Amino acid sequence: MREPTFLILTALATGPRHGYGIIQEVTVLSDRRVTLLPGTLYTALDRLTAQGLVEPDREEVVDGRLRRYYRLTPGGLAALESETARLRQLATAAETRLRALRPRTT
C-alpha cells in the first residue's frame, strides 16, 4: 500500500470526513510531509471506492458548495489494520538491526 493511500485510510479511521477534511488530516498525520492536491485525493477516493475500501457517507451543501463525506468500509478497516501490522513488523525489524549497530556501553 502506498503512503498516501495509508494516510487517507488512517484519516477516515476516526469517522467520515469530506475531501478538504481528509487533505488537512493527511497533512497533520504526515507532519506536513504529504500534502494531497484535490485532484490526487479524488482520484484516490474513486479508486478506493471501486476497491470497496471507502464509500460515500453523505452529502451536504455548505456556502453553496457540495461536500461529499467518505467513510471506511469494513474492508477498508481490515486493509488499514493489515497494513499497520505490516509496517509495525518492518519497523521492529529495522529497530532490532539498528540496536545491533549501536556501541554497547558498560
Short mmCIF file of C-alpha atoms in Angstrom, two decimals:
data_model
loop_
_atom_site.label_atom_id
_atom_site.label_comp_id
_atom_site.label_asym_id
_atom_site.label_seq_id
_atom_site.Cartn_x
_atom_site.Cartn_y
_atom_site.Cartn_z
CA MET A 1 0.00 0.00 0.00
CA ARG A 2 1.37 3.40 -0.94
CA GLU A 3 1.81 6.02 1.76
CA PRO A 4 -0.93 8.42 0.52
CA THR A 5 -3.45 5.54 0.49
CA PHE A 6 -2.43 4.52 4.00
CA LEU A 7 -2.80 8.12 5.20
CA ILE A 8 -6.23 8.55 3.56
CA LEU A 9 -7.50 5.36 5.22
CA THR A 10 -5.96 6.47 8.54
CA ALA A 11 -7.65 9.88 8.24
CA LEU A 12 -11.01 8.12 7.84
CA ALA A 13 -10.42 5.76 10.77
CA THR A 14 -11.88 8.26 13.24
CA GLY A 15 -15.04 8.80 11.21
CA PRO A 16 -16.41 10.27 7.99
CA ARG A 17 -14.67 13.30 6.50
CA HIS A 18 -15.17 15.46 3.45
CA GLY A 19 -12.41 15.94 0.90
CA TYR A 20 -10.82 19.04 2.37
CA GLY A 21 -11.01 17.49 5.84
CA ILE A 22 -9.12 14.44 4.54
CA ILE A 23 -6.47 16.67 2.96
CA GLN A 24 -6.00 18.54 6.25
CA GLU A 25 -5.83 15.34 8.32
CA VAL A 26 -3.29 13.74 5.96
CA THR A 27 -1.11 16.84 6.32
CA VAL A 28 -1.28 16.57 10.13
CA LEU A 29 -0.75 12.79 10.20
CA SER A 30 2.32 13.06 7.98
CA ASP A 31 3.75 16.01 9.90
CA ARG A 32 3.41 18.06 6.68
CA ARG A 33 5.49 15.61 4.61
CA VAL A 34 2.49 14.67 2.46
CA THR A 35 0.20 17.30 1.01
CA LEU A 36 -2.52 15.91 -1.21
CA LEU A 37 -3.83 18.00 -4.07
CA PRO A 38 -7.60 17.82 -4.62
CA GLY A 39 -7.23 16.02 -7.97
CA THR A 40 -4.93 13.43 -6.43
CA LEU A 41 -7.28 12.91 -3.48
CA TYR A 42 -10.42 12.46 -5.55
CA THR A 43 -8.68 10.09 -7.95
CA ALA A 44 -7.56 8.05 -4.94
CA LEU A 45 -11.06 8.16 -3.40
CA ASP A 46 -12.56 6.91 -6.67
CA ARG A 47 -10.04 4.05 -6.73
CA LEU A 48 -10.59 3.21 -3.05
CA THR A 49 -14.36 3.28 -3.60
CA ALA A 50 -14.03 0.91 -6.57
CA GLN A 51 -11.89 -1.39 -4.39
CA GLY A 52 -14.55 -1.36 -1.67
CA LEU A 53 -12.28 0.25 0.93
CA VAL A 54 -14.22 3.52 1.31
CA GLU A 55 -17.73 4.61 0.47
CA PRO A 56 -19.67 7.86 0.33
CA ASP A 57 -21.28 8.62 3.68
CA ARG A 58 -23.41 11.68 2.97
CA GLU A 59 -23.51 14.97 1.11
CA GLU A 60 -24.28 18.45 2.35
CA VAL A 61 -24.23 21.93 0.89
CA VAL A 62 -22.08 24.48 2.74
CA ASP A 63 -21.88 28.05 1.45
CA GLY A 64 -23.38 26.90 -1.83
CA ARG A 65 -20.78 24.18 -2.34
CA LEU A 66 -21.38 20.45 -2.19
CA ARG A 67 -19.38 18.49 0.37
CA ARG A 68 -19.26 14.73 -0.01
CA TYR A 69 -18.23 12.80 3.07
CA TYR A 70 -16.47 9.43 2.86
CA ARG A 71 -16.13 6.65 5.41
CA LEU A 72 -14.15 3.45 5.76
CA THR A 73 -15.91 0.22 4.88
CA PRO A 74 -15.29 -2.94 6.92
CA GLY A 75 -12.89 -3.96 4.13
CA GLY A 76 -11.11 -0.63 4.41
CA LEU A 77 -10.73 -1.08 8.15
CA ALA A 78 -9.32 -4.58 7.62
CA ALA A 79 -6.88 -3.27 4.99
CA LEU A 80 -5.73 -0.49 7.34
CA GLU A 81 -5.26 -2.94 10.20
CA SER A 82 -3.28 -5.30 7.97
CA GLU A 83 -1.03 -2.56 6.62
CA THR A 84 -0.48 -1.16 10.12
CA ALA A 85 0.65 -4.60 11.31
CA ARG A 86 2.95 -4.98 8.28
CA LEU A 87 4.55 -1.57 8.87
CA ARG A 88 4.93 -2.30 12.60
CA GLN A 89 6.74 -5.57 11.77
CA LEU A 90 9.10 -3.78 9.38
CA ALA A 91 9.81 -1.00 11.90
CA THR A 92 10.52 -3.57 14.62
CA ALA A 93 12.95 -5.42 12.34
CA ALA A 94 14.74 -2.16 11.49
CA GLU A 95 14.95 -1.13 15.17
CA THR A 96 16.43 -4.52 16.09
CA ARG A 97 19.13 -4.15 13.46
CA LEU A 98 19.86 -0.55 14.43
CA ARG A 99 20.27 -1.55 18.08
CA ALA A 100 22.82 -4.14 17.00
CA LEU A 101 24.87 -1.38 15.32
CA ARG A 102 24.99 0.89 18.35
CA PRO A 103 28.08 0.59 20.51
CA ARG A 104 27.38 -1.13 23.77
CA THR A 105 28.01 0.85 26.93
CA THR A 106 29.19 -0.85 30.09
#
